[in-house]
XYZ file of C-alpha atoms in Angstrom:
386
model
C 0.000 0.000 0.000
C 0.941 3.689 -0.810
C 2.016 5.295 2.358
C -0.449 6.789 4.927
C -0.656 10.655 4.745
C -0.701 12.218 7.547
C -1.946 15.726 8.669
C -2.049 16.392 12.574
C -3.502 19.581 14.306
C -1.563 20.445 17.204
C 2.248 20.106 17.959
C 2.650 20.590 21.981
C 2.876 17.815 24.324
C 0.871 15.215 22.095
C 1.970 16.033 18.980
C 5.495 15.559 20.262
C 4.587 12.364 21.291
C 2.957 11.364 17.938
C 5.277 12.810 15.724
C 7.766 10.351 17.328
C 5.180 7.400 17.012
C 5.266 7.908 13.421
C 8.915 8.452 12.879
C 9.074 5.064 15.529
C 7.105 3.011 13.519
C 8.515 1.933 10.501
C 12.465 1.413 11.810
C 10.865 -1.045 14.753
C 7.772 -2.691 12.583
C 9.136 -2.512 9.281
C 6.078 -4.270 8.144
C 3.452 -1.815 9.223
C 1.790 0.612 7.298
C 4.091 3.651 6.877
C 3.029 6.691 8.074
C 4.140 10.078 5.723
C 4.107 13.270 8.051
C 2.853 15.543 5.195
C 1.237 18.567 6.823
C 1.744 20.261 10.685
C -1.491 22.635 11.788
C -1.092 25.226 13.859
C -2.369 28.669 14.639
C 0.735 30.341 15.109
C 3.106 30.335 11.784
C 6.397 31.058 13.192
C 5.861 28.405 16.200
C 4.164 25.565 13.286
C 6.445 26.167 10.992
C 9.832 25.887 13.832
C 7.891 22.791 15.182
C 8.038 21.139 11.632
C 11.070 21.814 11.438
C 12.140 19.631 14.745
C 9.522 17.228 14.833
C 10.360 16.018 10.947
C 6.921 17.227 9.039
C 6.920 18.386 5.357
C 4.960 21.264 5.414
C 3.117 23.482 7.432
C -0.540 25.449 7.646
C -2.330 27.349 10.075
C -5.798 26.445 8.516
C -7.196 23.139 9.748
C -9.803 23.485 7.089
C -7.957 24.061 4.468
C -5.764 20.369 5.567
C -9.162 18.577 6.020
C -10.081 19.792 2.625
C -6.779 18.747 1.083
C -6.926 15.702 -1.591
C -3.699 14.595 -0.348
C -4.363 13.910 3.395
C -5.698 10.196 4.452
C -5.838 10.651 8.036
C -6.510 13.409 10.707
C -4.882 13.811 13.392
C -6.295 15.812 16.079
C -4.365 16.838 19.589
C -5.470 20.579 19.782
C -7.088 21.373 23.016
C -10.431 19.529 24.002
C -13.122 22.553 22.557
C -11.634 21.605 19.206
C -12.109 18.002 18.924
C -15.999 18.200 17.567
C -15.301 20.535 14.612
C -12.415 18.950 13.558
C -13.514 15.541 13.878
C -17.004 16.279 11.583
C -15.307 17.426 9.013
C -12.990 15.322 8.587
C -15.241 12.506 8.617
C -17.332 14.363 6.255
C -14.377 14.661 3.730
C -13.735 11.102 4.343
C -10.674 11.388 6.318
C -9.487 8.426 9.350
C -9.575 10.164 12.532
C -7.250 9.574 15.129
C -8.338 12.285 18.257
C -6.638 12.616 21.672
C -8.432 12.049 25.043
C -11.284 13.055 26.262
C -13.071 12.558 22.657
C -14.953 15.567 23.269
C -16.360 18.190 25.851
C -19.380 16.319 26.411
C -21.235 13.094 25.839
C -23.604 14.329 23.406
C -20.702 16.045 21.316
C -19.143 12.377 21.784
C -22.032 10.943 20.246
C -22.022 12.934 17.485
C -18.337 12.369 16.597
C -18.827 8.691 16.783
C -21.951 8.560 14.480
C -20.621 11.221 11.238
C -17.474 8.880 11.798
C -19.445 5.808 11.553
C -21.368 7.144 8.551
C -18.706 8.198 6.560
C -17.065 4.723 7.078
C -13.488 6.474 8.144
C -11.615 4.133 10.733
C -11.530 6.541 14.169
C -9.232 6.705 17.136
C -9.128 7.584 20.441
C -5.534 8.229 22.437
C -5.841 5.911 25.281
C -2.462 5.166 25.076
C -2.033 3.293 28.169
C -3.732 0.180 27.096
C -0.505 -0.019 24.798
C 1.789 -0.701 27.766
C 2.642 -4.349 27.365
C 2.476 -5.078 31.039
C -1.029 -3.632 31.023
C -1.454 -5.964 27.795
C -0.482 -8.860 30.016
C -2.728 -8.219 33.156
C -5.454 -8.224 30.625
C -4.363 -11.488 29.447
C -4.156 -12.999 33.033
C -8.120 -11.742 33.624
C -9.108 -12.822 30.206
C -7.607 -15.980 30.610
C -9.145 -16.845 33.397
C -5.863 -17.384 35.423
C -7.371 -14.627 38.787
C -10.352 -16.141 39.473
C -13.896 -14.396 40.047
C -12.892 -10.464 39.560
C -14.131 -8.526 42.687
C -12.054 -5.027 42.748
C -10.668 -3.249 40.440
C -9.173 -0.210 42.133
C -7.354 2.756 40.684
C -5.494 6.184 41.010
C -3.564 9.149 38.838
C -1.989 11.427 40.966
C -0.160 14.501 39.874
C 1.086 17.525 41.765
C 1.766 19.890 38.553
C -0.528 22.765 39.845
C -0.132 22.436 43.434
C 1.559 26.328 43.157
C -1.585 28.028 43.649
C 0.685 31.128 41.528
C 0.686 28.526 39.048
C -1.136 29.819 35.733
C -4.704 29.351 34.555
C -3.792 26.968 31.288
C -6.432 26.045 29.146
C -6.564 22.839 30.848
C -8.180 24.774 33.913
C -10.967 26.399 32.245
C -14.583 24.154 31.344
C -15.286 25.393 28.522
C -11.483 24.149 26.715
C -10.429 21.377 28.857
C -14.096 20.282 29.566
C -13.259 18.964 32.989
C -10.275 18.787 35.565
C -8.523 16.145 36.538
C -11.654 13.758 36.282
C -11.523 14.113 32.638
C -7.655 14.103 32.360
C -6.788 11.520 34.213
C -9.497 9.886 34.993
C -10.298 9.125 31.537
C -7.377 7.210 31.072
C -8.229 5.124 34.690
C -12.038 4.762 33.261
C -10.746 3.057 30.221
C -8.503 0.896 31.845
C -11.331 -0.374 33.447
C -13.078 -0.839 30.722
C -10.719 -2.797 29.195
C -9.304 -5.222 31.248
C -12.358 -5.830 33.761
C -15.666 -4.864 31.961
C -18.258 -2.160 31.444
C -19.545 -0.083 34.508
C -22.924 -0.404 35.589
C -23.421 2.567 37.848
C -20.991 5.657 39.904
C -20.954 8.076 42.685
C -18.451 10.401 42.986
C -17.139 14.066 45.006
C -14.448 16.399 43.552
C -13.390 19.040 44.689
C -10.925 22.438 43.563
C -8.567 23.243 45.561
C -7.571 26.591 44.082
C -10.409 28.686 43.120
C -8.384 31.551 41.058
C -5.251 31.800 39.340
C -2.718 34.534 37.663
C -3.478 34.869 34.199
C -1.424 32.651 31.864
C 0.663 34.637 29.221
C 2.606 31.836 27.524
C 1.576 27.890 27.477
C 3.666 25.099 26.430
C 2.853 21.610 26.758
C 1.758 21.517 30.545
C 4.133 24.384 31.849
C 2.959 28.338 31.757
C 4.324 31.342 32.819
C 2.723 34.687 34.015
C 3.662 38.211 35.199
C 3.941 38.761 39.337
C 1.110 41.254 38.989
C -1.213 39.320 36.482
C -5.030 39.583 37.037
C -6.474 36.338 38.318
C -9.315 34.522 36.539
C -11.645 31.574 38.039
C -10.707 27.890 38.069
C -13.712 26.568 36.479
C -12.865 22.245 37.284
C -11.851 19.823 39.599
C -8.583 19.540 41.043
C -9.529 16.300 42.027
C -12.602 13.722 41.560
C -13.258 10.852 43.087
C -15.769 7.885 42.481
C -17.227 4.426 43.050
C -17.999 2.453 40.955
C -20.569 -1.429 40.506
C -19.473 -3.055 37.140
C -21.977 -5.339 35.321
C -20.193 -8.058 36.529
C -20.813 -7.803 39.590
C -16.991 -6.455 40.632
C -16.608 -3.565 42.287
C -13.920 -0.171 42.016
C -12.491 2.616 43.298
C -11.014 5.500 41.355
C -9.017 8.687 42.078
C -7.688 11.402 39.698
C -5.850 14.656 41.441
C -3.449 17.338 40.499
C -2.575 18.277 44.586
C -0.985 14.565 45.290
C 2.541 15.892 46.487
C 5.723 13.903 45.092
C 3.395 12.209 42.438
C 4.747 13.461 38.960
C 2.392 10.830 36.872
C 1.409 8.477 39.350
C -0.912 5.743 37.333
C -1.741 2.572 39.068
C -4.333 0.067 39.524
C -4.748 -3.292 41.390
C -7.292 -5.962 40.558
C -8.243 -8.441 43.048
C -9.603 -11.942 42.054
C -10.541 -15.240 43.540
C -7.683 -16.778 41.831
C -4.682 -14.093 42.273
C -4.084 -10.366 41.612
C -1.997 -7.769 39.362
C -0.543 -4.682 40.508
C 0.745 -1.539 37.876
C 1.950 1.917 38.310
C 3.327 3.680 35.144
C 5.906 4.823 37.065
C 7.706 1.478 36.550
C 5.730 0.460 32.910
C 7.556 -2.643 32.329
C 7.119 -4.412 35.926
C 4.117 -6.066 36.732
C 3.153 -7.408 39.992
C 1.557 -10.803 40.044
C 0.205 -12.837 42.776
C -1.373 -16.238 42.819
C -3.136 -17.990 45.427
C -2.333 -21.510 43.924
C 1.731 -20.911 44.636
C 2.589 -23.039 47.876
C 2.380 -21.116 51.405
C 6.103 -20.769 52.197
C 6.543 -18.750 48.870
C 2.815 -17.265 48.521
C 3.245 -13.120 47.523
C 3.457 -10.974 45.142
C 5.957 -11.159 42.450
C 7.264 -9.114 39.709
C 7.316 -9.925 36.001
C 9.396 -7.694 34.257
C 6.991 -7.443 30.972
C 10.189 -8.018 28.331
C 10.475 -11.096 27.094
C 9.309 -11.681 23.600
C 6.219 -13.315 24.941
C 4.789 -9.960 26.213
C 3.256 -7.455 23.550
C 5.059 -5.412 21.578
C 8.125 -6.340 23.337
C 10.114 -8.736 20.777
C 10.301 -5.187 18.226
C 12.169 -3.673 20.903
C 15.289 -4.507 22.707
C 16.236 -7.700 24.428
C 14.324 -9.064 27.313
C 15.930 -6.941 30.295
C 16.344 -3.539 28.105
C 12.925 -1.640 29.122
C 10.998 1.020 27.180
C 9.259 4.320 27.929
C 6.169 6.582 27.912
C 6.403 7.392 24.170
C 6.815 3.721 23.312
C 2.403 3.561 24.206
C 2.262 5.648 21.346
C 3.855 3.685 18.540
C 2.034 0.858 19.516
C -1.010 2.980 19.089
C -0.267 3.813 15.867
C 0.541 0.060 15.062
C -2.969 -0.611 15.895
C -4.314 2.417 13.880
C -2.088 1.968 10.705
C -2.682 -2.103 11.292
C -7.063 -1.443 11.451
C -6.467 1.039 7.803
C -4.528 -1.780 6.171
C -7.069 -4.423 7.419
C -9.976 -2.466 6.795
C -11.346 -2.691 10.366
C -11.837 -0.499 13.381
C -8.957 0.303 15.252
C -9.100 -0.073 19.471
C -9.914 1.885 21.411
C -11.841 3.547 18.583
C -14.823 6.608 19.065
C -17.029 3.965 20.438
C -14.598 3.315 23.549
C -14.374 7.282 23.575
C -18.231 7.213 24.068
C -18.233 5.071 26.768
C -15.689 6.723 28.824
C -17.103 10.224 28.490
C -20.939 8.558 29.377
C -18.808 7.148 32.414
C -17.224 10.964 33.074
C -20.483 12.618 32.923
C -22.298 9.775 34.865
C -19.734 10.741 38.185
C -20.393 14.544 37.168
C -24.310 13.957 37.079
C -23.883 12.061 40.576
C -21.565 15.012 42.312
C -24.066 17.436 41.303
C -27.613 15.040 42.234
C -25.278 13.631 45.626
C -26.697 9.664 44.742
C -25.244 6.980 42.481
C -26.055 7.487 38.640
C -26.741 4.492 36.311
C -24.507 4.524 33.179
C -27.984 3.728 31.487
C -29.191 7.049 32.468
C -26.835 8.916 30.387
């Protein structure tokens, strides 16, 4: 097949991370579909153009229009802020484009919805960035529940803690204001914990939740990159319109139950993401932290050696891992992403749906706005409601 041509809108802290993916790809899965980075949006011409220039793309716009238009693009790439997701994502599936959009999908469920079904009528594969599920430890703990090998599930418990905007001098970013971001740290982070769920234990039947923000104003942001700002000692303040933190409980169909918690004000947590998962037959433990290790514990294994061990996720019998390095020699953060894009480029070639596609992105933001619909109503919230 001809190569697939790129265009991606946005080219901060995501599109630094896919612009690698796609670089990635074809010198560690030479048989993938190769990925051309044709055309770098942004609305800032002297900033596009110099992040072209490092990240490796051809050319440059500041018109996302004008790229969706283009007769030259296949796919769409979209890791602007969260407002811009919707537009983007309509009209590329209305010029026929595959979609691959950054987490949350969208600001809301119904937007969500909307998204999924022009995608689904224009017959585009579509995308959502839950990279996490790409870690191949993760891949394996799936594996162990799927297989059958911990038993009866009963908890699934999980947390993503950050401290990032503990400084309450710290900047308003766009990623503290509702009507951008959407949500706080529930939609953030929480996201990613809510499709982690998802995928390795089942769908969630019902939620209640409490949040909270810490900081009610902040200074004024005059420069944002990535997830660091910078503002003037005498900048006006503006309101802190979502949660600094958000936490809920959750009843899955299958009867198993969880706990999640997403906050920016957990102190010596850069990018804490975890989760444990109890069973009649064993348990896993993860934290990003330390991607390649999981922690594996089986109640079969005799009494005098009974405990949790750890599996360093490696070995050419874990996922992904054989394209890498040798067993031992562990990989990183932006390694999630290639794997993504295997998946993506892998679905286009096969003519099928990639996963997590717009459909798992509708199900996490029903789950989002469930725990929002139960802070605000102070009871638990059926997903069904939503």
């Amino acid at each position: 097949m001809n190569p697939l041509r790129v265009g991606m809108i946005g080219y901060k802290f995501m599109g630094k991370a896919h612009s690698n993916a796609y670089r990635a790809l074809p010198m560690f899965f030479p048989d993938a579909l190769k990925p051309e980075m044709a055309v770098l949006c942004g609305r800032n011409e002297k900033a596009v153009q110099e992040a072209a220039n490092q990240l490796g793309w051809r050319e440059t716009t500041t018109d996302w229009r004008e790229l969706v238009a283009r007769d030259d693009i296949d796919l769409i790439d979209i890791n602007a802020p969260s407002d811009a997701h919707k537009e983007i994502a309509l009209a590329a599936a209305k010029a026929g484009k595959h979609i691959f959009c950054e987490k949350p999908l969208a600001l809301t469920l119904q937007d969500a919805r909307e998204m999924l079904a022009a995608a689904e009528a224009a017959g585009v594969a579509h995308m959502v960035g839950f990279n996490y599920r790409f870690s191949p430890a993760v891949r394996l703990a799936k594996e162990l529940v799927q297989n059958g090998r911990l038993g009866r599930i009963y908890h699934f418990r999980a947390w993503f803690l950050q401290d990032w905007v503990m400084d309450p001098s710290f900047p308003l970013v766009w990623r503290l204001q509702k009507d951008i971001a959407g949500s706080g740290s529930h939609g953030d982070l929480g996201a990613h914990l809510i499709d982690l769920a998802h995928y390795l234990v089942g769908d969630i039947q019902e939620v209640i939740g409490m949040s909270e923000t810490f900081i009610k104003e902040r200074p004024l942001a005059e420069n944002m990159t990535g997830l660091s700002a910078k503002s003037s000692a005498d900048a006006p303040k503006g309101p802190v319109t979502v949660d600094d933190a958000t936490l809920f409980l959750a009843r899955f169909t299958n009867g198993a139950l969880g706990s999640f918690e997403a906050t920016r004000f957990a102190a010596g947590h850069r990018s804490t993401n975890a989760f444990e998962i109890n069973g009649s037959l064993g348990s896993v433990r993860f934290d990003f932290e330390r991607m390649n290790e999981l922690e594996v514990y089986f109640t079969s294994d005799d009494a005098d050696v009974q405990g949790f061990r750890r599996v360093l996720a490696t070995e050419p019998v874990h996922a992904y891992a054989e394209a890498w390095w040798p067993p031992g020699h562990t990989i990183g953060f932006e390694h999630t992403f290639t794997h993504e894009v295997l998946e993506l480029t892998s679905a286009i070639r096969e003519g099928r749906q990639p996963v997590p596609s717009f459909r798992e992105g509708v199900q996490c933001q029903a789950v989002l706005e469930a725990v929002e619909r139960s802070i605000e109503d102070r009871r638990w919230v059926a997903i069904s409601e939503m």
